[in-house]
XYZ file of C-alpha atoms in Angstrom:
649
model
C 0.000 0.000 0.000
C 1.403 3.338 -1.015
C 2.182 5.957 1.648
C -0.163 8.992 1.509
C 2.823 11.222 2.176
C 3.947 10.594 -1.382
C 0.809 12.469 -2.686
C 0.755 16.237 -3.132
C -1.919 17.468 -0.633
C -2.769 20.524 -2.750
C -3.241 18.399 -5.861
C -5.363 15.951 -3.885
C -7.549 18.759 -2.476
C -7.908 20.366 -5.910
C -9.003 17.036 -7.411
C -11.576 16.456 -4.694
C -12.817 20.049 -4.864
C -13.345 19.922 -8.629
C -14.677 16.370 -8.985
C -16.658 15.850 -5.796
C -20.420 15.245 -6.422
C -21.093 17.351 -3.343
C -21.333 21.113 -3.812
C -18.590 22.954 -1.884
C -18.667 26.724 -1.454
C -16.448 29.160 0.415
C -18.618 31.892 1.894
C -17.353 35.041 3.585
C -18.372 36.130 7.055
C -20.624 38.809 5.490
C -22.478 36.035 3.602
C -21.019 36.496 0.104
C -19.778 33.802 -2.263
C -15.953 33.582 -2.337
C -15.610 30.462 -4.456
C -17.752 27.525 -5.604
C -16.880 24.152 -7.084
C -18.477 22.770 -10.301
C -20.998 20.727 -8.286
C -22.496 23.941 -6.833
C -22.829 25.339 -10.371
C -24.555 22.116 -11.449
C -26.967 22.135 -8.502
C -28.111 25.753 -8.903
C -27.566 26.275 -12.656
C -25.368 29.401 -12.378
C -21.832 29.869 -13.672
C -19.013 30.595 -11.235
C -18.942 34.241 -12.326
C -22.721 34.658 -11.879
C -22.489 33.569 -8.233
C -20.397 36.653 -7.500
C -23.392 38.905 -8.334
C -25.647 37.752 -5.490
C -25.552 36.243 -2.003
C -26.817 32.835 -0.805
C -29.740 34.617 0.871
C -30.835 36.053 -2.484
C -31.719 32.622 -3.852
C -32.899 31.039 -0.611
C -36.610 30.284 -0.207
C -38.219 33.069 1.909
C -39.613 30.544 4.408
C -36.076 29.243 5.111
C -34.217 32.579 5.437
C -34.142 32.536 9.236
C -33.153 28.876 9.566
C -29.429 29.537 10.142
C -29.527 32.797 12.150
C -29.071 31.294 15.641
C -26.833 28.479 14.395
C -24.356 30.894 12.757
C -24.100 32.829 16.014
C -23.353 29.638 17.955
C -20.798 28.641 15.283
C -18.993 32.001 15.493
C -19.031 31.894 19.308
C -17.489 28.431 19.294
C -20.484 26.811 20.953
C -20.798 24.273 18.125
C -18.135 23.106 15.611
C -20.629 22.827 12.699
C -24.297 22.333 11.918
C -26.468 20.568 9.381
C -29.994 21.369 8.152
C -32.297 21.345 5.123
C -32.769 24.481 3.035
C -34.727 25.306 -0.103
C -33.181 27.447 -2.838
C -34.307 28.686 -6.257
C -32.158 27.599 -9.187
C -31.552 29.730 -12.242
C -34.777 28.445 -13.874
C -36.824 29.498 -10.858
C -37.439 25.925 -9.649
C -37.112 24.964 -5.994
C -34.054 22.884 -5.095
C -34.088 21.009 -1.779
C -30.598 20.718 -0.291
C -28.976 19.138 2.712
C -26.577 21.825 3.945
C -23.517 21.218 6.132
C -21.784 24.388 7.433
C -18.412 24.591 9.210
C -16.151 27.545 10.082
C -12.491 27.972 9.111
C -10.442 29.809 11.735
C -6.939 31.285 11.763
C -4.468 28.664 13.059
C -2.614 31.195 15.168
C -5.276 33.287 16.914
C -8.439 31.283 16.152
C -10.057 34.259 14.463
C -12.972 33.253 12.107
C -11.989 33.531 8.447
C -14.803 32.080 6.294
C -17.467 29.401 6.128
C -17.246 26.156 4.186
C -20.753 25.153 3.089
C -21.443 21.772 1.531
C -24.604 21.261 -0.537
C -26.193 17.897 -1.363
C -29.142 18.021 -3.803
C -31.932 16.003 -2.140
C -34.760 17.301 -4.336
C -35.733 13.899 -5.773
C -35.738 12.271 -2.335
C -37.639 15.180 -0.815
C -40.324 15.162 -3.518
C -40.720 11.401 -3.063
C -40.975 11.950 0.698
C -43.568 14.697 0.259
C -45.541 12.521 -2.148
C -45.476 9.664 0.354
C -46.510 12.023 3.137
C -49.336 13.376 0.969
C -50.484 9.827 0.253
C -50.435 9.010 3.976
C -52.350 12.183 4.830
C -54.925 11.492 2.123
C -55.401 7.969 3.426
C -55.625 9.251 7.002
C -58.147 11.951 6.016
C -60.161 9.449 3.980
C -60.303 7.109 6.920
C -60.870 9.820 9.538
C -63.584 11.788 7.752
C -65.270 8.935 5.869
C -69.000 8.777 6.509
C -68.718 4.985 6.806
C -67.327 3.135 9.807
C -63.918 1.588 8.992
C -62.585 -1.144 11.314
C -59.203 -2.800 10.759
C -58.484 -6.234 12.205
C -55.745 -8.855 11.944
C -55.954 -12.356 10.549
C -56.612 -13.541 14.113
C -59.819 -11.476 14.253
C -58.418 -8.976 16.792
C -59.406 -5.328 16.201
C -56.402 -3.128 15.363
C -57.986 0.301 14.893
C -61.028 2.231 13.692
C -62.109 5.691 12.564
C -64.371 8.250 14.264
C -67.504 6.826 12.636
C -66.901 3.513 14.445
C -67.291 5.329 17.767
C -70.435 7.050 16.491
C -71.954 3.819 15.167
C -71.066 1.484 18.051
C -70.905 3.753 21.100
C -67.481 2.309 21.986
C -64.321 4.399 22.202
C -61.596 3.192 19.830
C -59.427 2.460 22.888
C -62.135 0.094 24.152
C -62.235 -1.818 20.844
C -58.491 -2.180 20.172
C -57.417 -5.664 21.244
C -60.975 -7.023 21.341
C -62.312 -9.720 19.010
C -64.508 -8.882 16.005
C -67.321 -10.893 17.618
C -67.891 -7.921 19.923
C -69.345 -6.027 16.947
C -70.550 -8.602 14.400
C -71.450 -11.549 16.653
C -69.752 -14.862 17.310
C -71.214 -16.700 14.292
C -70.294 -14.026 11.728
C -66.849 -13.626 13.290
C -66.137 -17.374 13.029
C -67.401 -17.567 9.434
C -65.314 -14.525 8.513
C -62.058 -15.948 9.896
C -62.678 -19.262 8.107
C -63.290 -17.455 4.789
C -60.291 -15.105 4.827
C -58.361 -17.108 2.237
C -61.332 -17.798 -0.028
C -62.507 -14.889 -2.183
C -65.899 -16.453 -2.976
C -66.558 -17.266 0.684
C -65.581 -13.738 1.744
C -68.227 -12.294 -0.611
C -70.838 -14.641 0.889
C -69.912 -13.709 4.484
C -69.839 -10.048 3.473
C -73.533 -10.260 2.531
C -74.401 -12.064 5.779
C -72.957 -9.323 8.002
C -75.823 -6.815 8.072
C -75.875 -5.782 11.746
C -73.344 -4.038 13.993
C -73.846 -4.362 17.739
C -74.073 -1.093 19.687
C -72.655 -0.732 23.178
C -76.169 -0.004 24.501
C -77.471 -3.381 23.349
C -79.310 -2.540 20.114
C -78.220 -3.329 16.541
C -77.472 -0.931 13.686
C -78.459 -2.082 10.192
C -75.451 -1.806 7.878
C -74.163 -2.606 4.396
C -70.691 -4.175 4.739
C -67.691 -4.280 2.404
C -64.546 -6.314 3.233
C -61.159 -5.114 1.912
C -57.758 -6.777 2.471
C -54.798 -4.980 4.108
C -51.863 -5.840 1.832
C -48.304 -4.941 2.868
C -45.457 -5.896 0.504
C -47.708 -8.332 -1.398
C -48.752 -10.134 1.801
C -52.228 -9.932 3.353
C -51.806 -8.802 6.960
C -55.434 -8.219 7.848
C -58.757 -6.817 6.629
C -60.944 -3.732 6.783
C -64.642 -3.904 7.528
C -66.296 -0.881 5.896
C -69.812 -0.540 7.312
C -72.381 1.909 5.911
C -75.223 2.839 8.253
C -78.411 2.049 6.297
C -80.804 3.568 8.848
C -80.816 6.995 7.193
C -80.712 5.443 3.745
C -83.932 3.542 4.406
C -85.561 6.736 5.632
C -84.516 8.459 2.389
C -85.963 5.608 0.316
C -89.276 5.936 2.174
C -89.164 9.730 1.701
C -88.377 9.276 -2.004
C -91.368 6.987 -2.459
C -93.550 9.506 -0.642
C -92.136 12.294 -2.807
C -92.914 10.317 -5.963
C -96.498 9.884 -4.817
C -96.694 13.592 -4.020
C -95.296 14.467 -7.438
C -97.806 12.185 -9.113
C -100.560 14.044 -7.256
C -98.973 17.313 -8.409
C -99.013 16.108 -12.006
C -102.691 15.189 -11.779
C -103.478 18.548 -10.178
C -101.527 20.417 -12.872
C -103.325 18.507 -15.604
C -106.676 19.546 -14.101
C -105.545 23.163 -13.629
C -104.263 23.189 -17.180
C -107.779 22.612 -18.415
C -109.367 25.087 -15.979
C -106.960 27.919 -16.869
C -106.786 27.282 -20.607
C -110.562 27.460 -20.978
C -110.963 31.164 -20.095
C -107.662 32.016 -21.859
C -108.906 30.416 -25.057
C -112.069 32.481 -24.630
C -110.021 35.683 -24.488
C -107.977 34.749 -27.558
C -111.002 33.399 -29.418
C -112.981 36.575 -28.884
C -110.113 38.667 -30.250
C -110.328 36.569 -33.432
C -114.072 37.266 -33.572
C -113.450 40.953 -32.967
C -110.933 41.048 -35.816
C -113.672 39.863 -38.159
C -115.807 42.945 -37.395
C -115.569 46.380 -38.978
C -112.484 47.953 -37.400
C -110.255 50.752 -38.546
C -106.499 50.192 -38.986
C -105.610 51.495 -35.526
C -108.217 49.332 -33.785
C -107.005 46.248 -35.657
C -103.468 46.869 -34.417
C -104.649 47.258 -30.801
C -106.702 44.056 -30.958
C -103.705 42.229 -32.440
C -101.618 43.409 -29.469
C -104.272 42.015 -27.086
C -104.263 38.744 -29.022
C -100.478 38.502 -28.983
C -100.325 39.257 -25.244
C -102.983 36.593 -24.589
C -101.097 34.089 -26.731
C -97.878 34.831 -24.828
C -99.644 34.319 -21.510
C -101.166 31.075 -22.757
C -97.730 29.899 -23.899
C -96.305 30.540 -20.418
C -99.219 28.676 -18.839
C -98.638 25.790 -21.230
C -94.940 25.701 -20.325
C -95.800 25.391 -16.633
C -98.920 23.254 -16.695
C -97.918 20.737 -19.362
C -95.724 18.901 -16.850
C -97.764 15.711 -17.095
C -97.686 15.766 -20.899
C -93.886 16.161 -20.984
C -93.480 13.499 -18.298
C -95.555 10.978 -20.244
C -93.441 11.498 -23.367
C -96.337 12.829 -25.447
C -94.773 16.234 -26.121
C -94.167 17.033 -29.779
C -91.939 19.544 -31.545
C -93.456 22.541 -33.305
C -91.206 23.584 -36.178
C -91.255 27.327 -36.875
C -88.745 30.023 -37.898
C -86.841 31.470 -34.954
C -84.039 33.919 -34.268
C -81.624 32.634 -31.608
C -80.649 36.163 -30.575
C -84.281 37.120 -30.082
C -85.061 33.960 -28.071
C -82.086 34.624 -25.789
C -83.007 38.288 -25.431
C -86.645 37.489 -24.576
C -85.577 34.903 -21.987
C -83.127 37.305 -20.370
C -85.905 39.885 -20.113
C -87.978 37.454 -18.044
C -85.203 36.751 -15.510
C -83.397 40.095 -15.503
C -85.354 41.534 -12.575
C -84.310 38.656 -10.290
C -80.698 39.059 -11.392
C -80.809 42.776 -10.656
C -82.201 42.094 -7.175
C -79.018 40.125 -6.418
C -76.794 42.579 -8.308
C -75.637 39.773 -10.613
C -73.834 40.544 -13.858
C -75.182 38.673 -16.893
C -73.095 38.545 -20.066
C -73.912 36.914 -23.386
C -71.822 35.726 -26.300
C -73.212 34.459 -29.603
C -70.762 33.185 -32.180
C -70.987 35.021 -35.519
C -71.173 31.565 -37.111
C -74.611 30.961 -35.560
C -77.220 31.341 -38.348
C -79.585 34.201 -37.683
C -82.687 32.339 -38.887
C -83.231 28.676 -38.019
C -86.238 26.384 -37.605
C -87.187 24.764 -34.326
C -89.560 24.799 -31.362
C -89.438 28.316 -29.886
C -91.426 27.387 -26.775
C -89.300 24.394 -25.796
C -85.989 26.121 -26.495
C -87.092 29.113 -24.424
C -88.321 26.840 -21.623
C -84.919 25.105 -21.319
C -83.047 28.434 -21.359
C -85.506 29.899 -18.854
C -85.101 27.020 -16.407
C -81.294 26.952 -16.602
C -81.004 30.727 -16.231
C -83.462 30.720 -13.319
C -81.419 28.004 -11.603
C -78.184 29.922 -12.215
C -79.668 33.068 -10.635
C -81.239 31.105 -7.783
C -78.017 29.335 -6.787
C -75.677 32.309 -7.309
C -75.613 34.538 -4.197
C -73.211 36.979 -5.900
C -70.950 37.216 -8.916
C -71.799 36.718 -12.570
C -73.621 34.537 -15.066
C -72.598 34.107 -18.684
C -74.532 32.644 -21.611
C -72.803 31.549 -24.802
C -74.060 30.005 -28.041
C -71.894 28.436 -30.713
C -72.360 25.932 -33.531
C -70.998 22.426 -32.967
C -71.635 21.077 -36.454
C -73.585 22.061 -39.542
C -75.032 20.164 -42.472
C -76.948 21.334 -45.522
C -80.357 21.493 -43.836
C -79.512 21.523 -40.121
C -77.180 23.016 -37.528
C -76.334 21.716 -34.060
C -75.961 24.587 -31.587
C -74.393 24.371 -28.143
C -75.728 26.610 -25.362
C -73.678 27.104 -22.180
C -74.955 28.786 -18.993
C -72.095 29.379 -16.557
C -72.450 30.800 -13.037
C -70.241 31.571 -10.032
C -72.712 30.132 -7.531
C -72.584 27.429 -4.873
C -71.937 24.639 -7.376
C -73.064 21.011 -7.200
C -71.391 18.382 -4.955
C -69.539 15.777 -7.035
C -71.536 12.924 -5.560
C -74.804 14.537 -6.699
C -73.842 15.300 -10.313
C -74.769 11.830 -11.570
C -78.356 12.286 -10.325
C -78.947 15.894 -11.421
C -81.210 14.959 -14.321
C -83.047 12.120 -12.574
C -86.791 12.652 -12.036
C -87.658 13.994 -8.556
C -84.050 13.910 -7.407
C -82.861 17.459 -8.003
C -86.002 19.272 -7.031
C -87.138 17.225 -4.034
C -83.849 15.897 -2.700
C -80.816 18.008 -1.941
C -81.320 21.234 -3.880
C -84.528 22.298 -2.152
C -82.784 22.194 1.177
C -81.034 25.361 0.089
C -83.727 27.245 -1.795
C -87.137 26.797 -3.344
C -87.540 24.669 -6.468
C -88.936 25.816 -9.800
C -91.537 23.068 -10.152
C -90.151 21.782 -13.454
C -86.584 20.712 -12.782
C -83.645 19.547 -14.806
C -85.336 16.226 -15.627
C -87.855 18.148 -17.765
C -85.035 20.088 -19.425
C -83.391 16.794 -20.332
C -86.574 15.496 -21.969
C -87.096 18.718 -23.909
C -83.472 18.751 -25.097
C -83.736 15.110 -26.180
C -86.864 16.051 -28.154
C -84.662 18.564 -29.990
C -82.185 15.731 -30.756
C -79.685 17.149 -28.280
C -77.896 16.367 -25.030
C -77.623 18.196 -21.697
C -74.872 17.860 -19.099
C -73.160 19.587 -16.175
C -69.538 20.659 -15.812
C -67.935 21.935 -12.605
C -66.025 25.209 -12.913
C -62.285 24.540 -12.806
C -60.947 27.982 -11.869
C -63.694 29.150 -9.510
C -66.847 28.118 -7.707
C -70.054 27.512 -9.599
C -71.378 25.326 -12.388
C -71.750 25.239 -16.130
C -74.821 23.626 -17.688
C -74.488 22.877 -21.392
C -76.970 21.520 -23.887
C -77.120 21.005 -27.630
C -80.086 21.285 -29.952
C -80.461 20.266 -33.584
C -82.222 23.044 -35.533
C -83.249 23.258 -39.181
C -81.662 25.593 -41.730
C -83.333 26.302 -45.083
C -81.038 26.573 -48.058
C -82.765 29.740 -49.274
C -81.799 31.373 -45.980
C -78.152 30.483 -46.286
C -77.136 34.140 -46.165
C -79.562 35.031 -43.376
C -76.714 35.485 -40.916
C -75.587 38.505 -42.908
C -78.790 40.525 -42.661
C -78.548 43.807 -40.786
C -80.277 43.555 -37.422
C -80.225 47.319 -36.967
C -83.213 49.415 -38.052
C -82.503 51.446 -41.144
C -83.569 54.980 -41.898
C -86.182 53.543 -44.234
C -87.948 52.078 -41.189
C -88.713 55.507 -39.816
C -92.438 56.139 -40.061
C -94.572 59.175 -39.471
C -96.669 61.846 -41.108
C -95.481 64.554 -43.396
C -95.557 67.381 -40.871
C -92.687 69.769 -41.444
C -91.976 70.187 -37.716
C -91.965 66.459 -36.875
C -89.044 65.281 -34.706
C -86.802 62.302 -35.383
C -87.161 60.123 -32.272
C -85.378 56.906 -31.299
C -87.214 54.455 -28.980
C -84.860 52.113 -27.074
C -87.233 49.573 -25.473
C -86.995 45.766 -25.282
C -90.684 45.060 -24.563
C -92.694 44.884 -27.786
C -95.964 46.063 -26.229
C -94.258 49.094 -24.678
C -92.594 49.762 -28.033
C -95.964 49.958 -29.764
C -97.502 52.121 -27.003
C -94.708 54.753 -27.152
C -94.547 54.559 -30.954
C -98.290 55.106 -31.372
C -98.361 58.028 -28.935
C -95.467 59.747 -30.719
C -97.045 59.194 -34.123
C -100.315 60.683 -32.863
C -98.261 63.707 -31.795
C -96.879 63.884 -35.341
C -93.323 62.627 -34.964
C -91.140 60.053 -36.727
C -89.858 57.043 -34.792
C -87.266 54.292 -34.991
C -87.322 51.233 -32.729
C -84.314 49.433 -31.209
C -84.346 46.637 -28.643
C -81.449 47.460 -26.289
C -78.806 50.000 -25.352
C -76.196 48.573 -27.692
C -78.516 49.001 -30.680
C -79.311 52.543 -29.498
C -75.618 53.516 -29.510
C -75.158 52.089 -33.016
C -78.315 53.837 -34.268
C -77.099 57.229 -32.985
C -73.834 56.736 -34.859
C -75.775 56.411 -38.128
C -78.503 59.012 -37.790
C -78.951 62.413 -36.053
C -81.945 61.853 -33.753
C -83.585 64.707 -31.859
C -84.835 62.693 -28.866
C -84.130 59.234 -27.438
C -86.653 57.536 -25.158
C -84.223 55.275 -23.271
C -85.560 52.376 -21.213
C -83.375 51.859 -18.135
C -83.500 48.062 -17.862
C -82.653 46.315 -21.144
C -80.700 43.166 -22.108
C -77.203 43.287 -23.627
C -76.706 46.901 -22.514
C -78.827 48.927 -20.072
C -79.997 52.499 -20.618
C -77.528 54.142 -18.201
C -74.512 52.540 -19.912
C -75.834 53.486 -23.361
C -76.381 57.096 -22.217
C -72.800 57.342 -20.944
C -71.430 56.019 -24.251
C -73.567 58.465 -26.257
C -72.463 61.408 -24.083
C -68.808 60.358 -24.464
C -69.334 60.054 -28.219
C -70.470 63.679 -28.642
C -68.192 65.274 -25.972
C -69.828 68.683 -25.736
C -71.286 68.737 -29.243
C -75.020 68.826 -29.795
C -76.422 65.417 -28.944
C -79.917 63.883 -28.784
C -82.198 64.800 -25.874
C -82.254 61.612 -23.726
C -85.364 60.698 -21.725
C -85.125 58.007 -19.035
C -88.030 55.528 -19.158
C -88.488 53.170 -16.197
C -91.144 50.939 -14.689
C -90.184 52.107 -11.202
C -91.328 55.402 -9.699
C -89.140 55.628 -6.617
C -88.369 58.879 -4.855
C -84.968 60.167 -5.955
C -84.927 58.321 -9.295
C -85.357 61.520 -11.289
C -82.307 63.146 -9.674
C -80.309 59.937 -10.118
C -80.973 59.647 -13.860
C -80.378 63.354 -14.491
C -77.035 63.085 -12.681
C -76.140 60.175 -14.986
C -76.375 62.461 -18.046
C -80.043 62.118 -19.009
C -82.217 65.154 -19.723
C -85.657 64.064 -18.520
C -87.414 61.219 -16.695
C -90.775 59.471 -17.091
C -92.180 56.356 -15.399
C -94.524 53.660 -16.713
C -97.445 53.436 -17.412
C -96.894 56.131 -20.012
C -99.652 58.520 -21.040
C -99.928 60.783 -24.059
C -99.874 63.831 -21.756
C -96.570 62.711 -20.227
C -94.973 62.269 -23.651
C -96.347 65.641 -24.774
C -94.819 67.335 -21.717
C -91.428 65.787 -22.573
C -91.671 67.055 -26.168
C -92.585 70.544 -24.883
C -89.575 70.432 -22.559
C -87.322 69.594 -25.475
C -88.824 72.361 -27.646
C -88.405 74.921 -24.856
C -84.800 73.929 -24.314
C -84.110 74.128 -28.052
C -85.735 77.603 -28.124
C -83.611 78.839 -25.216
C -80.371 77.697 -26.790
């Protein structure tokens, strides 16, 4: 064996320093890098020169920055010769590196004065991540066992109880400490315990015994009815024992009884609705029928229009009644599709109008997005499509305490004579528990089971939506929101497209100047009516025409802004609550558009007459305020106000 004295110590140190797999760094007393070996560069990803531009503390994880403070003091004071600990650092790519750090202090040989630290780094990232993953797995298992709603009892191959979770104590009345070391017969009886131990090595026999164990003995002497599952405890491929997983069926049986009672109640509801359907439709048909008779009499043009409005309003009311009261017809599968031309934008707008007031009460934001690829004119069942949208939007509002709701429509596929559209209603509400998602569209389940414990039901439910969507050759499903709370309900519908309407998506939805109607009076004003309700549109339009002015109709604030860009209107009657864009937002955009130049005279129109509203709307940039119901005298006063203002200026 060669004598070590023959080796050059400096050469030996240099070789070890350069080639050692352990990172070695010389660090000054003021915590700056003095020198690092190649292993340190490899661990942290920096070159030797780059290390000189920062300190070890600059790349240390913030949670570990105080780890060495007391230890360094003890090292400098000579209390300890060295110390070892784990630290996290960020490498050059920004990733966390776990290291085992060993720190010692080099002192002057003569006076013992501290000179610098020698810090050794060992990259333990892989081991640490494996350790954390194992710890996470253990914690998940522990949490699963601890918080499981079923009782979980572990026992050895000798039938002696090893442990149990909290539900065991709740189900049996025994403390876990009282059960550990006892035989399984204490809980499942002597016969079942004997049969179980005899069947431990026979899979078929275990399944048979599993079915026979249906009672767990309580400490107080009574039995708890359970559903049992047996699972082996396998350690390194060897079975060391078993788990008994016992589900308390007491509550489950109560729920089954309640479900049967609920089904009977719902059947009674269906029969009642069928009867009410007849009782309500009869007078409604009388109203609509008499309007048809009235239209056959001698009426002037204006009277005909008014009667048609009454007929249309009655038909709308009857349609709503049909949607609600035809529950039994939908449930029995007798519902049929009514093919008619429809505009998807209009259907969505009309549905939003019906639910907007409830959304405003909760201060919810509702946004819509319709793909430009969606054909403007399609053929389908307006009533059923609206009913599905109405129910899903109502649910979204109902189960969203605060936040926003979005509605989107886009085509999934298109053929020569049909298009499949996908509708998505997304909310930021309370969401749906994962275990309930599979039952959402089951009859009776959603309305009468867990959802009504939180808020009132609609009376129709998602089961009806599913049947209506299937009638439209579509599907409906639920998706949990990934980045936030809430739910997304999606459904598809197959709608017809006529070849002669292939370019219908390109038609201009905005009213043109040619649509402006009125008499030939020289002093007539050019007036824009921004109102989403068709009946209110006609009322305001007719009053203005009687006063001798020209009118243009738009359905929301967005259309109003676009209309003002194209034509110089004198007055705008601006409804406050409209879909897509409300009246206040539209007014702000119009005011910003003109910026001091002459702009239209804007009149706020609202269904509410609350004290202070007038001042509020005037402060928002409007010029006048009227509340519904609107009379001809009110409109005339507004026109006079505009004329007087124009005269003054």
